[in-house]
Tab-separated table of N, CA and C in Angstrom:
chain	number	residue	atom	x	y	z
M	1320	MET	N	0.851	-1.169	0.000
M	1320	MET	CA	0.000	0.000	0.000
M	1320	MET	C	0.895	1.229	0.000
M	1321	LEU	N	0.521	2.227	-0.752
M	1321	LEU	CA	1.274	3.467	-0.847
M	1321	LEU	C	0.391	4.608	-0.356
M	1322	LEU	N	0.865	5.351	0.652
M	1322	LEU	CA	0.108	6.460	1.220
M	1322	LEU	C	1.037	7.647	1.393
M	1323	ARG	N	0.731	8.721	0.677
M	1323	ARG	CA	1.543	9.946	0.726
M	1323	ARG	C	3.019	9.664	0.486
M	1324	GLY	N	3.287	8.794	-0.458
M	1324	GLY	CA	4.652	8.471	-0.817
M	1324	GLY	C	5.342	7.472	0.102
M	1325	GLN	N	4.675	7.066	1.166
M	1325	GLN	CA	5.238	6.103	2.125
M	1325	GLN	C	4.654	4.720	1.839
M	1326	ARG	N	5.499	3.712	1.761
M	1326	ARG	CA	5.038	2.353	1.474
M	1326	ARG	C	4.776	1.611	2.776
M	1327	PHE	N	3.596	0.942	2.854
M	1327	PHE	CA	3.214	0.146	4.014
M	1327	PHE	C	2.934	-1.274	3.565
M	1328	ARG	N	3.368	-2.245	4.373
M	1328	ARG	CA	3.085	-3.643	4.116
M	1328	ARG	C	1.895	-4.038	4.979
M	1329	LEU	N	0.862	-4.612	4.367
M	1329	LEU	CA	-0.365	-4.949	5.080
M	1329	LEU	C	-0.659	-6.435	4.972
M	1330	TRP	N	-1.281	-6.970	6.015
M	1330	TRP	CA	-1.815	-8.325	6.005
M	1330	TRP	C	-3.308	-8.188	5.759
M	1331	LEU	N	-3.822	-8.841	4.736
M	1331	LEU	CA	-5.221	-8.717	4.350
M	1331	LEU	C	-6.062	-9.719	5.133
M	1332	HIS	N	-6.883	-9.206	6.061
M	1332	HIS	CA	-7.745	-10.056	6.887
M	1332	HIS	C	-8.856	-10.686	6.057
M	1333	ARG	N	-9.472	-9.889	5.201
M	1333	ARG	CA	-10.487	-10.396	4.267
M	1333	ARG	C	-10.486	-9.493	3.045
M	1334	ALA	N	-11.086	-9.976	1.981
M	1334	ALA	CA	-11.094	-9.231	0.722
M	1334	ALA	C	-11.831	-7.902	0.887
M	1335	VAL	N	-11.304	-6.873	0.255
M	1335	VAL	CA	-11.940	-5.557	0.287
M	1335	VAL	C	-13.012	-5.543	-0.779
M	1336	GLU	N	-14.258	-5.255	-0.383
M	1336	GLU	CA	-15.374	-5.218	-1.321
M	1336	GLU	C	-15.780	-3.775	-1.566
M	1337	GLY	N	-16.200	-3.469	-2.774
M	1337	GLY	CA	-16.686	-2.134	-3.095
M	1337	GLY	C	-15.562	-1.149	-3.330
M	1338	ARG	N	-15.930	0.136	-3.277
M	1338	ARG	CA	-14.993	1.227	-3.547
M	1338	ARG	C	-14.514	1.813	-2.223
M	1339	ILE	N	-13.194	1.894	-2.057
M	1339	ILE	CA	-12.633	2.460	-0.828
M	1339	ILE	C	-12.890	3.965	-0.828
M	1340	LYS	N	-13.551	4.441	0.242
M	1340	LYS	CA	-13.872	5.871	0.359
M	1340	LYS	C	-12.900	6.596	1.269
M	1341	SER	N	-12.482	5.975	2.364
M	1341	SER	CA	-11.522	6.588	3.281
M	1341	SER	C	-10.921	5.498	4.149
M	1342	GLY	N	-9.999	5.883	5.004
M	1342	GLY	CA	-9.370	4.926	5.891
M	1342	GLY	C	-8.478	5.619	6.907
M	1343	ASN	N	-7.999	4.844	7.863
M	1343	ASN	CA	-7.085	5.381	8.858
M	1343	ASN	C	-6.262	4.253	9.457
M	1344	PHE	N	-5.273	4.623	10.233
M	1344	PHE	CA	-4.467	3.673	10.974
M	1344	PHE	C	-4.790	3.842	12.446
M	1345	SER	N	-4.846	2.737	13.185
M	1345	SER	CA	-5.080	2.807	14.624
M	1345	SER	C	-4.180	1.785	15.316
M	1346	GLN	N	-3.918	2.052	16.597
M	1346	GLN	CA	-3.063	1.175	17.383
M	1346	GLN	C	-3.824	0.753	18.635
M	1347	ASP	N	-3.781	-0.540	18.959
M	1347	ASP	CA	-4.473	-1.004	20.162
M	1347	ASP	C	-3.548	-0.897	21.378
M	1348	ALA	N	-4.051	-1.256	22.542
M	1348	ALA	CA	-3.311	-1.128	23.793
M	1348	ALA	C	-2.065	-2.018	23.831
M	1349	ARG	N	-2.032	-3.056	23.028
M	1349	ARG	CA	-0.881	-3.965	22.996
M	1349	ARG	C	0.162	-3.541	21.964
M	1350	GLY	N	-0.047	-2.417	21.301
M	1350	GLY	CA	0.930	-1.901	20.345
M	1350	GLY	C	0.779	-2.425	18.931
M	1351	ARG	N	-0.311	-3.129	18.639
M	1351	ARG	CA	-0.538	-3.641	17.284
M	1351	ARG	C	-1.237	-2.564	16.452
M	1352	TRP	N	-0.817	-2.435	15.204
M	1352	TRP	CA	-1.362	-1.422	14.309
M	1352	TRP	C	-2.366	-2.044	13.345
M	1353	TYR	N	-3.379	-1.267	12.981
M	1353	TYR	CA	-4.433	-1.705	12.071
M	1353	TYR	C	-4.698	-0.622	11.035
M	1354	CYS	N	-5.040	-1.051	9.834
M	1354	CYS	CA	-5.490	-0.153	8.772
M	1354	CYS	C	-6.991	-0.381	8.624
M	1355	ASN	N	-7.796	0.653	8.872
M	1355	ASN	CA	-9.260	0.560	8.811
M	1355	ASN	C	-9.749	1.255	7.551
M	1356	LEU	N	-10.543	0.561	6.754
M	1356	LEU	CA	-11.037	1.114	5.495
M	1356	LEU	C	-12.554	1.245	5.529
M	1357	VAL	N	-13.053	2.354	5.000
M	1357	VAL	CA	-14.496	2.561	4.824
M	1357	VAL	C	-14.774	2.352	3.347
M	1358	CYS	N	-15.655	1.388	3.031
M	1358	CYS	CA	-15.943	1.046	1.638
M	1358	CYS	C	-17.412	1.251	1.327
M	1359	GLU	N	-17.687	1.664	0.102
M	1359	GLU	CA	-19.060	1.802	-0.369
M	1359	GLU	C	-19.418	0.526	-1.126
M	1360	VAL	N	-20.439	-0.188	-0.636
M	1360	VAL	CA	-20.865	-1.434	-1.272
M	1360	VAL	C	-22.346	-1.339	-1.622
M	1361	LEU	N	-22.755	-2.138	-2.581
M	1361	LEU	CA	-24.161	-2.179	-2.952
M	1361	LEU	C	-24.952	-2.897	-1.872
M	1362	ARG	N	-26.106	-2.375	-1.540
M	1362	ARG	CA	-26.962	-2.979	-0.519
M	1362	ARG	C	-27.616	-4.234	-1.080
M	1363	SER	N	-27.552	-5.297	-0.306
M	1363	SER	CA	-28.169	-6.552	-0.701
M	1363	SER	C	-29.574	-6.613	-0.111
M	1364	HIS	N	-30.572	-6.868	-0.953
M	1364	HIS	CA	-31.952	-6.952	-0.484
M	1364	HIS	C	-32.345	-8.376	-0.128
M	1365	ASN	N	-31.410	-9.308	-0.266
M	1365	ASN	CA	-31.685	-10.698	0.054
M	1365	ASN	C	-31.541	-10.890	1.561
M	1366	ARG	N	-32.629	-11.142	2.247
M	1366	ARG	CA	-32.591	-11.325	3.685
M	1366	ARG	C	-32.559	-12.802	4.062
M	1367	GLY	N	-32.450	-13.674	3.093
M	1367	GLY	CA	-32.422	-15.103	3.399
M	1367	GLY	C	-33.799	-15.610	3.764
M	1368	ARG	N	-33.820	-16.639	4.576
M	1368	ARG	CA	-35.090	-17.194	5.021
M	1368	ARG	C	-35.647	-16.325	6.141
M	1369	ASP	N	-36.900	-16.540	6.484
M	1369	ASP	CA	-37.528	-15.774	7.555
M	1369	ASP	C	-37.242	-16.421	8.898
M	1370	ASP	N	-35.968	-16.434	9.300
M	1370	ASP	CA	-35.576	-17.014	10.573
M	1370	ASP	C	-35.909	-16.058	11.711
M	1371	ILE	N	-36.201	-16.613	12.866
M	1371	ILE	CA	-36.467	-15.819	14.060
M	1371	ILE	C	-35.593	-16.336	15.195
M	1372	GLY	N	-35.448	-15.543	16.245
M	1372	GLY	CA	-34.684	-15.958	17.409
M	1372	GLY	C	-35.542	-15.844	18.656
M	1373	VAL	N	-35.261	-16.666	19.654
M	1373	VAL	CA	-36.004	-16.668	20.909
M	1373	VAL	C	-35.018	-16.500	22.050
M	1374	ASP	N	-35.323	-15.595	23.007
M	1374	ASP	CA	-34.488	-15.396	24.189
M	1374	ASP	C	-34.820	-16.490	25.200
M	1375	LEU	N	-33.923	-17.455	25.367
M	1375	LEU	CA	-34.189	-18.584	26.249
M	1375	LEU	C	-33.922	-18.255	27.713
M	1376	GLY	N	-33.430	-17.047	28.006
M	1376	GLY	CA	-33.170	-16.652	29.371
M	1376	GLY	C	-34.427	-16.251	30.140
M	1377	LEU	N	-35.525	-16.055	29.440
M	1377	LEU	CA	-36.777	-15.682	30.100
M	1377	LEU	C	-37.469	-16.922	30.653
M	1378	LYS	N	-38.081	-16.796	31.816
M	1378	LYS	CA	-38.722	-17.948	32.462
M	1378	LYS	C	-40.216	-18.022	32.190
M	1379	SER	N	-40.907	-16.862	32.090
M	1379	SER	CA	-42.374	-16.926	31.977
M	1379	SER	C	-42.914	-16.328	30.690
M	1380	VAL	N	-42.203	-15.388	30.081
M	1380	VAL	CA	-42.700	-14.714	28.873
M	1380	VAL	C	-41.610	-14.763	27.812
M	1381	ALA	N	-41.971	-14.981	26.593
M	1381	ALA	CA	-41.004	-14.984	25.489
M	1381	ALA	C	-41.567	-14.192	24.335
M	1382	THR	N	-40.721	-13.392	23.693
M	1382	THR	CA	-41.077	-12.665	22.488
M	1382	THR	C	-40.060	-13.007	21.436
M	1383	CYS	N	-40.524	-13.465	20.293
M	1383	CYS	CA	-39.628	-13.786	19.188
M	1383	CYS	C	-39.159	-12.504	18.531
M	1384	SER	N	-38.070	-12.593	17.771
M	1384	SER	CA	-37.520	-11.418	17.119
M	1384	SER	C	-38.452	-10.860	16.038
M	1385	ASP	N	-39.458	-11.643	15.595
M	1385	ASP	CA	-40.422	-11.134	14.628
M	1385	ASP	C	-41.655	-10.544	15.320
M	1386	GLY	N	-41.650	-10.462	16.668
M	1386	GLY	CA	-42.732	-9.809	17.401
M	1386	GLY	C	-43.800	-10.743	17.929
M	1387	THR	N	-43.801	-12.006	17.541
M	1387	THR	CA	-44.848	-12.929	18.036
M	1387	THR	C	-44.515	-13.420	19.420
């Protein structure tokens, strides 16, 4: 990667999708550096199947994620 004339070597965690709009470098508490990218991607309207989830931590009342 080349940024302002400076060359950086990056490890690609996953493929970059869409058009890169901006990015930055950040460092965590352990001293590891990361390159964060903001990408513009097309919105997918495929929501898959109509799956729902149930909170099993409730003892007497349950509401599914679809409201039933």
